[in-house]
Coordinates of C-alpha atoms and ligand atoms in Angstrom, one line a residue:
M63 CA 28.8 35.9 -97.2
K64 CA 32.3 36.0 -95.7
H65 CA 32.9 35.4 -92.2
N66 CA 35.5 38.3 -91.0
F67 CA 37.9 37.4 -88.5
G68 CA 40.0 40.1 -88.9
A69 CA 41.7 42.2 -86.3
G70 CA 40.1 45.8 -87.5
P71 CA 38.6 47.6 -89.0
C72 CA 36.4 44.7 -88.4
I73 CA 32.6 44.1 -89.1
L74 CA 29.6 45.9 -87.6
P75 CA 25.9 44.6 -87.3
Q76 CA 24.4 44.2 -90.4
E77 CA 21.7 46.2 -89.6
V78 CA 23.8 49.1 -88.6
F79 CA 25.7 48.7 -91.9
K80 CA 22.4 49.0 -93.7
Q81 CA 21.1 51.9 -91.5
S82 CA 24.5 54.0 -92.1
A83 CA 24.4 52.9 -96.0
D84 CA 20.8 54.3 -96.3
A85 CA 22.0 57.8 -94.2
V86 CA 24.4 58.0 -96.7
I87 CA 21.6 58.8 -99.6
D88 CA 18.8 60.7 -97.2
F89 CA 19.3 61.6 -94.0
N90 CA 16.5 63.8 -93.6
G91 CA 16.7 65.2 -97.2
L92 CA 20.7 65.5 -97.2
S93 CA 23.1 63.2 -97.1
I94 CA 24.7 62.1 -93.9
L95 CA 28.2 63.0 -95.6
E96 CA 27.2 66.6 -96.7
I97 CA 25.3 67.8 -93.6
S98 CA 26.9 70.8 -91.6
H99 CA 28.2 69.7 -88.2
R100 CA 26.7 72.6 -86.5
S101 CA 22.7 71.9 -88.3
A102 CA 20.5 71.0 -85.3
D103 CA 20.4 66.8 -87.3
F104 CA 23.7 66.3 -86.7
V105 CA 24.2 67.9 -82.9
S106 CA 21.7 65.7 -81.9
V107 CA 23.5 62.8 -83.2
M108 CA 26.3 63.7 -81.3
E109 CA 25.0 64.0 -78.1
E110 CA 23.1 60.8 -78.9
A111 CA 26.5 59.1 -79.2
R112 CA 28.2 60.6 -76.7
S113 CA 25.3 59.9 -73.8
L114 CA 25.0 56.5 -75.0
V115 CA 28.7 55.6 -74.3
K116 CA 27.9 57.1 -70.6
K117 CA 24.9 54.7 -70.8
A118 CA 26.7 51.5 -72.3
L119 CA 29.7 51.5 -69.7
G120 CA 27.8 53.2 -67.0
V121 CA 30.1 56.2 -67.1
P122 CA 29.6 58.2 -63.8
D123 CA 28.8 62.2 -63.3
G124 CA 32.2 63.9 -63.8
Y125 CA 33.5 62.5 -66.7
T126 CA 33.7 63.8 -70.4
V127 CA 32.6 61.7 -73.4
L128 CA 34.5 63.1 -76.6
F129 CA 34.8 61.9 -80.3
L130 CA 38.0 63.2 -81.7
Q131 CA 39.9 62.1 -84.5
G132 CA 43.8 60.5 -85.3
G133 CA 43.0 57.1 -83.6
A134 CA 44.5 55.6 -80.8
T135 CA 47.7 56.7 -82.3
L136 CA 47.3 59.9 -81.8
G137 CA 45.7 59.2 -78.5
F138 CA 49.2 58.3 -77.3
T139 CA 50.3 61.8 -77.3
I140 CA 47.1 63.2 -76.0
A141 CA 46.7 60.6 -73.1
A142 CA 50.3 61.7 -72.2
L143 CA 50.3 65.5 -72.9
N144 CA 47.3 66.0 -70.6
M145 CA 48.0 63.6 -68.1
M146 CA 51.3 65.4 -67.4
R147 CA 51.9 67.1 -64.2
D148 CA 54.9 68.5 -62.1
S149 CA 57.4 65.4 -61.9
K150 CA 56.7 65.0 -65.9
K151 CA 57.3 61.0 -65.1
A152 CA 54.9 57.9 -65.9
G153 CA 54.3 54.2 -65.8
Y154 CA 53.8 52.2 -68.5
I155 CA 53.3 48.3 -68.7
N156 CA 54.6 47.0 -71.8
T157 CA 52.8 44.3 -73.3
G158 CA 53.2 44.3 -76.7
T159 CA 53.3 46.8 -80.0
W160 CA 50.5 48.9 -79.3
A161 CA 51.7 49.7 -75.3
K162 CA 55.7 50.3 -76.8
N163 CA 53.9 52.9 -79.2
A164 CA 52.4 54.1 -76.1
I165 CA 55.8 54.6 -74.9
S166 CA 57.5 56.0 -77.7
E167 CA 55.0 58.7 -77.9
A168 CA 55.1 60.0 -74.0
K169 CA 58.6 59.8 -74.2
A170 CA 58.7 62.1 -77.3
V171 CA 56.5 64.5 -75.3
G172 CA 59.3 64.9 -73.1
I173 CA 57.8 62.1 -70.4
N174 CA 60.2 60.1 -67.9
V175 CA 58.5 56.9 -68.6
N176 CA 59.5 54.2 -66.1
V177 CA 58.3 50.8 -67.6
F178 CA 57.7 49.2 -64.5
A179 CA 56.4 45.7 -66.2
S180 CA 56.8 43.9 -69.1
S181 CA 56.4 40.9 -70.9
E182 CA 58.6 41.4 -73.6
D183 CA 61.0 38.7 -72.0
Q184 CA 58.3 36.0 -73.6
N185 CA 57.6 37.9 -76.8
F186 CA 54.5 39.1 -74.8
N187 CA 52.8 35.9 -74.8
Y188 CA 51.4 36.9 -71.0
I189 CA 50.2 39.8 -68.6
P190 CA 53.0 41.0 -66.2
K191 CA 52.2 40.4 -62.3
G192 CA 53.6 40.8 -58.9
Y193 CA 54.7 44.4 -60.0
Q194 CA 55.4 47.4 -57.9
I195 CA 53.6 50.2 -59.5
P196 CA 55.7 53.2 -59.3
S197 CA 54.5 55.9 -56.4
D198 CA 56.4 58.9 -57.9
A199 CA 54.2 59.2 -61.2
D200 CA 51.8 61.3 -63.0
F201 CA 49.9 58.8 -64.0
I202 CA 49.9 54.9 -65.1
H203 CA 49.2 54.0 -68.4
Y204 CA 48.7 50.3 -69.4
T205 CA 46.7 48.6 -73.0
S206 CA 43.7 46.4 -71.5
N207 CA 44.0 44.2 -74.4
N208 CA 46.6 42.9 -76.8
T209 CA 45.2 43.0 -80.2
I210 CA 48.8 41.6 -81.7
F211 CA 49.4 38.8 -79.2
G212 CA 45.8 38.2 -78.2
T213 CA 46.4 39.2 -74.2
Q214 CA 43.9 40.9 -71.9
F215 CA 44.0 42.0 -68.6
H216 CA 41.0 40.5 -66.5
D217 CA 41.9 42.5 -64.0
I218 CA 42.6 46.3 -63.2
P219 CA 46.1 47.4 -62.0
E220 CA 45.4 48.4 -58.5
T221 CA 47.2 51.8 -58.2
S222 CA 46.2 55.5 -56.7
L223 CA 47.4 57.3 -59.1
P224 CA 45.5 58.1 -62.3
L225 CA 45.1 55.6 -64.4
V226 CA 45.2 55.6 -68.1
C227 CA 44.3 52.6 -70.7
D228 CA 44.3 51.9 -74.3
M229 CA 41.1 50.2 -74.1
S230 CA 40.8 50.2 -78.6
S231 CA 40.7 46.4 -78.5
D232 CA 38.3 45.7 -76.4
I233 CA 36.3 48.8 -75.3
F234 CA 32.2 47.9 -74.9
S235 CA 32.9 44.4 -75.0
K236 CA 32.6 44.0 -71.5
P237 CA 31.1 45.9 -68.3
V238 CA 34.2 48.3 -67.1
D239 CA 34.6 50.0 -63.8
V240 CA 35.1 53.7 -65.5
S241 CA 35.6 55.1 -61.9
K242 CA 38.9 53.2 -61.6
Y243 CA 40.2 55.4 -64.5
D244 CA 41.2 59.2 -65.4
M245 CA 41.0 58.5 -69.1
I246 CA 40.3 55.7 -71.2
Y247 CA 40.8 56.3 -74.8
A248 CA 39.9 53.6 -78.1
G249 CA 40.3 54.2 -81.7
A250 CA 36.4 53.4 -82.9
Q251 CA 37.4 50.4 -85.7
K252 CA 36.5 47.6 -83.5
N253 CA 33.3 47.2 -81.6
L254 CA 32.4 50.6 -81.7
G255 CA 32.2 51.9 -85.4
P256 CA 34.4 52.8 -88.5
A257 CA 37.9 54.0 -88.5
G258 CA 37.5 57.7 -88.3
A259 CA 36.8 58.4 -84.7
T260 CA 38.6 58.1 -81.5
L261 CA 37.0 57.9 -77.8
F262 CA 37.9 59.7 -75.3
I263 CA 36.4 59.3 -71.5
V264 CA 38.0 61.5 -69.1
K265 CA 37.7 62.9 -65.3
D266 CA 36.6 66.2 -65.5
E267 CA 39.7 66.8 -62.9
V268 CA 42.0 66.3 -65.2
L269 CA 41.3 68.7 -67.6
G270 CA 43.5 71.7 -67.8
K271 CA 46.0 70.1 -65.7
S272 CA 48.3 69.7 -68.3
T273 CA 52.3 71.0 -67.2
S274 CA 53.5 70.7 -70.9
S275 CA 54.7 73.6 -72.6
F276 CA 53.5 72.4 -75.5
L277 CA 49.8 71.7 -76.1
P278 CA 48.5 72.5 -79.4
K279 CA 44.9 73.5 -79.7
Y280 CA 44.1 70.0 -81.3
L281 CA 46.1 67.8 -78.5
N282 CA 43.9 69.9 -75.3
L283 CA 41.2 67.9 -74.2
Q284 CA 39.6 70.6 -72.5
K285 CA 39.2 72.6 -75.6
H286 CA 37.2 70.1 -76.5
A287 CA 35.2 69.8 -74.0
E288 CA 34.7 73.5 -73.7
K289 CA 32.9 72.8 -76.8
D290 CA 31.0 69.6 -76.6
S291 CA 33.4 67.8 -78.8
M292 CA 32.6 70.0 -81.8
M293 CA 35.5 72.1 -81.5
N294 CA 36.4 71.7 -85.5
T295 CA 34.5 69.1 -87.9
P296 CA 34.5 66.0 -86.4
P297 CA 34.4 62.5 -87.9
V298 CA 30.5 62.9 -88.8
F299 CA 30.2 59.6 -90.4
S300 CA 32.2 57.7 -88.4
V301 CA 30.0 59.5 -84.9
Y302 CA 27.1 58.6 -87.0
T303 CA 27.4 54.7 -87.3
S304 CA 29.4 54.6 -83.7
M305 CA 25.9 56.2 -82.4
L306 CA 23.8 53.5 -84.9
N307 CA 26.2 50.9 -83.2
L308 CA 25.4 51.8 -79.8
R309 CA 21.8 51.9 -80.0
Y310 CA 21.9 48.1 -81.3
L311 CA 24.0 47.4 -78.7
M312 CA 22.0 48.6 -76.3
E313 CA 19.3 47.1 -77.4
N314 CA 20.9 43.4 -77.4
G315 CA 21.7 43.3 -74.0
G316 CA 24.3 46.2 -73.4
V317 CA 28.2 45.4 -72.4
Q318 CA 26.6 42.4 -70.0
G319 CA 25.0 40.7 -73.1
A320 CA 27.9 41.4 -75.6
A321 CA 30.3 40.1 -72.6
E322 CA 27.9 36.9 -72.6
R323 CA 27.9 36.6 -76.0
N324 CA 32.1 36.9 -76.5
A325 CA 32.8 34.2 -73.3
A326 CA 30.3 32.0 -75.7
K327 CA 32.6 32.3 -78.7
A328 CA 36.0 32.4 -77.4
N329 CA 35.5 29.6 -75.0
A330 CA 34.7 27.3 -78.0
L331 CA 37.2 28.5 -80.2
Y332 CA 40.0 28.1 -76.7
H333 CA 38.3 24.3 -76.4
E334 CA 38.7 23.3 -79.9
I335 CA 42.8 24.8 -79.7
D336 CA 43.2 22.5 -76.6
T337 CA 41.8 19.9 -77.2
N338 CA 42.6 19.4 -81.0
P339 CA 45.9 18.1 -81.6
L340 CA 46.8 20.2 -84.6
F341 CA 46.6 23.3 -82.8
K342 CA 48.1 25.3 -79.9
G343 CA 47.5 28.4 -78.4
S344 CA 50.4 31.0 -78.4
A345 CA 48.8 33.2 -75.1
S346 CA 49.3 32.2 -71.8
K347 CA 46.2 30.7 -70.6
E348 CA 45.2 32.8 -67.9
D349 CA 45.7 35.9 -70.1
R350 CA 44.2 34.6 -73.2
S351 CA 41.7 37.6 -75.2
L352 CA 38.2 37.1 -75.4
M353 CA 39.0 39.2 -78.4
N354 CA 41.8 38.0 -80.1
V355 CA 42.4 34.7 -80.4
T356 CA 46.3 33.6 -81.6
F357 CA 46.9 29.8 -82.1
L358 CA 49.8 27.8 -84.0
L359 CA 49.5 24.8 -86.0
T360 CA 51.8 22.2 -84.3
D361 CA 53.1 21.1 -87.3
E362 CA 53.7 23.8 -90.0
S363 CA 54.7 21.5 -92.6
I364 CA 50.8 21.6 -93.4
K365 CA 50.4 24.9 -93.1
E366 CA 49.0 24.8 -97.1
E367 CA 46.1 22.8 -96.5
F368 CA 44.7 24.2 -93.4
D369 CA 45.3 27.6 -95.2
R370 CA 43.1 26.4 -97.9
M371 CA 40.5 25.0 -96.3
W372 CA 39.6 28.2 -94.3
N373 CA 39.8 30.0 -97.2
E374 CA 37.2 27.7 -99.2
A375 CA 34.9 28.5 -96.0
E376 CA 35.0 32.2 -96.8
I377 CA 36.6 32.7 -93.5
V378 CA 39.0 35.9 -94.3
G379 CA 41.3 37.8 -91.5
L380 CA 42.8 34.9 -90.2
K381 CA 46.3 35.1 -91.0
G382 CA 48.5 35.8 -87.8
H383 CA 50.6 39.0 -87.2
R384 CA 54.1 38.7 -88.8
S385 CA 55.5 39.3 -84.9
V386 CA 53.7 35.7 -83.6
G387 CA 53.0 34.1 -86.7
G388 CA 50.1 31.3 -87.0
Y389 CA 47.1 32.7 -86.8
R390 CA 44.7 35.1 -84.9
A391 CA 40.9 34.9 -85.3
S392 CA 39.6 38.3 -84.0
M393 CA 36.1 37.9 -82.5
Y394 CA 34.6 41.4 -81.6
N395 CA 31.2 42.1 -80.8
A396 CA 29.6 41.5 -84.4
L397 CA 30.7 38.6 -85.2
P398 CA 28.0 35.5 -84.7
L399 CA 28.4 32.6 -83.3
S400 CA 27.3 31.4 -86.5
S401 CA 31.3 32.3 -88.1
V402 CA 32.8 30.6 -85.2
N403 CA 31.0 27.8 -85.9
V404 CA 32.3 27.5 -89.4
L405 CA 36.2 28.1 -88.2
L406 CA 35.5 25.3 -85.3
D407 CA 34.2 22.8 -88.4
V408 CA 36.7 23.7 -90.3
M409 CA 39.7 22.8 -87.7
K410 CA 38.1 19.2 -86.9
E411 CA 37.9 18.3 -90.3
F412 CA 41.6 19.4 -90.9
S413 CA 42.1 17.1 -88.1
R414 CA 39.9 14.5 -89.4
V415 CA 42.2 14.4 -93.0
K416 CA 45.1 15.1 -91.3
G417 CA 45.3 13.8 -87.6
Ligands
PMP757 N1 46.3 50.7 -79.5 C1 45.6 49.2 -80.0 C2 45.4 48.1 -78.7 C3 45.1 48.4 -81.2 O1 44.8 47.6 -81.4 C4 45.7 49.6 -82.0 C5 45.1 49.3 -83.4 N2 45.0 48.3 -84.0 C6 45.9 50.9 -81.7 C7 46.0 51.7 -80.4 C8 46.4 51.9 -82.8 O2 45.2 52.5 -83.3 P1 44.9 53.7 -84.2 O3 45.1 52.6 -85.8 O4 43.3 54.1 -84.1 O5 45.4 54.6 -84.2

């Protein structure tokens, strides 16, 4: 078995893979891939998936949960269009590649974007602090976890304006106070399920208030909410597998249990990075991500040897993103501590032979 440290799509629990694979062959006598999304069987899957999202995150009354398509990338556009009000202004925090993409998509639909905080001056290796949140904006947008740069917001930005968050790479990894947000969105393919579904958690009072003159039906969350997330054919397989994964999460301590396991994994790896002289972390310590751990070699000339060693240990997906270099260990919910221990053993052994 390989140890998957990939940034996403990523590992899901083996039990979920098995149940999901079984349903491809036989789901009440048909394949999950061939049943009608209007069938009672699938309607109940969709309802259970939506209700498990609410249960797992403690979503308060007055919010709607939707499973759409298009990934978080279309989410950038959907968020901007649905949150647009009279001022057509929005405040965005720029913490890396995905935040930048969110900014450019908001501009593309006619929003006057004020980037009031950014960590671009240091290649996004920290989370900006001490910023002034604009008061004249329709909404504020940020990215809770920066998958590429290995930084994460450990506090929710304080604002009285409607708050929107791209939580693609840390949703379901820890508890979150949903009541602070008007909209949360996330591509499924990290902690939720297979690629294909995009989750939206949206405050009901937001729906139907867009001032955009351009709002195609598919991009209008009100239309999806009216049809209980079944306006058109949903990503059936992704929703089904996400539902199985949410059941698994709830049977294993919910998001609190996941948070404890994730902290144990991340602490172990950061400890090794900080104490092993051959490695150094690339993100500012107080802003380190518990999901994506980015690190570098202190001596690049011994890179080949390290690469050979982790490859031989059946580790995959450790190569860093080209915009940071070095390594990135993504440790989503389903990555077991035993896989992290394999990486730690490789790092220790590398230090023994090279140090
Ligand atoms: N936002 C974040 C934080 C991400 O990590 C990603 C994908 N890695 C995206 C957005 C884009 O997501 P998608 O591929 O679902 O469009």
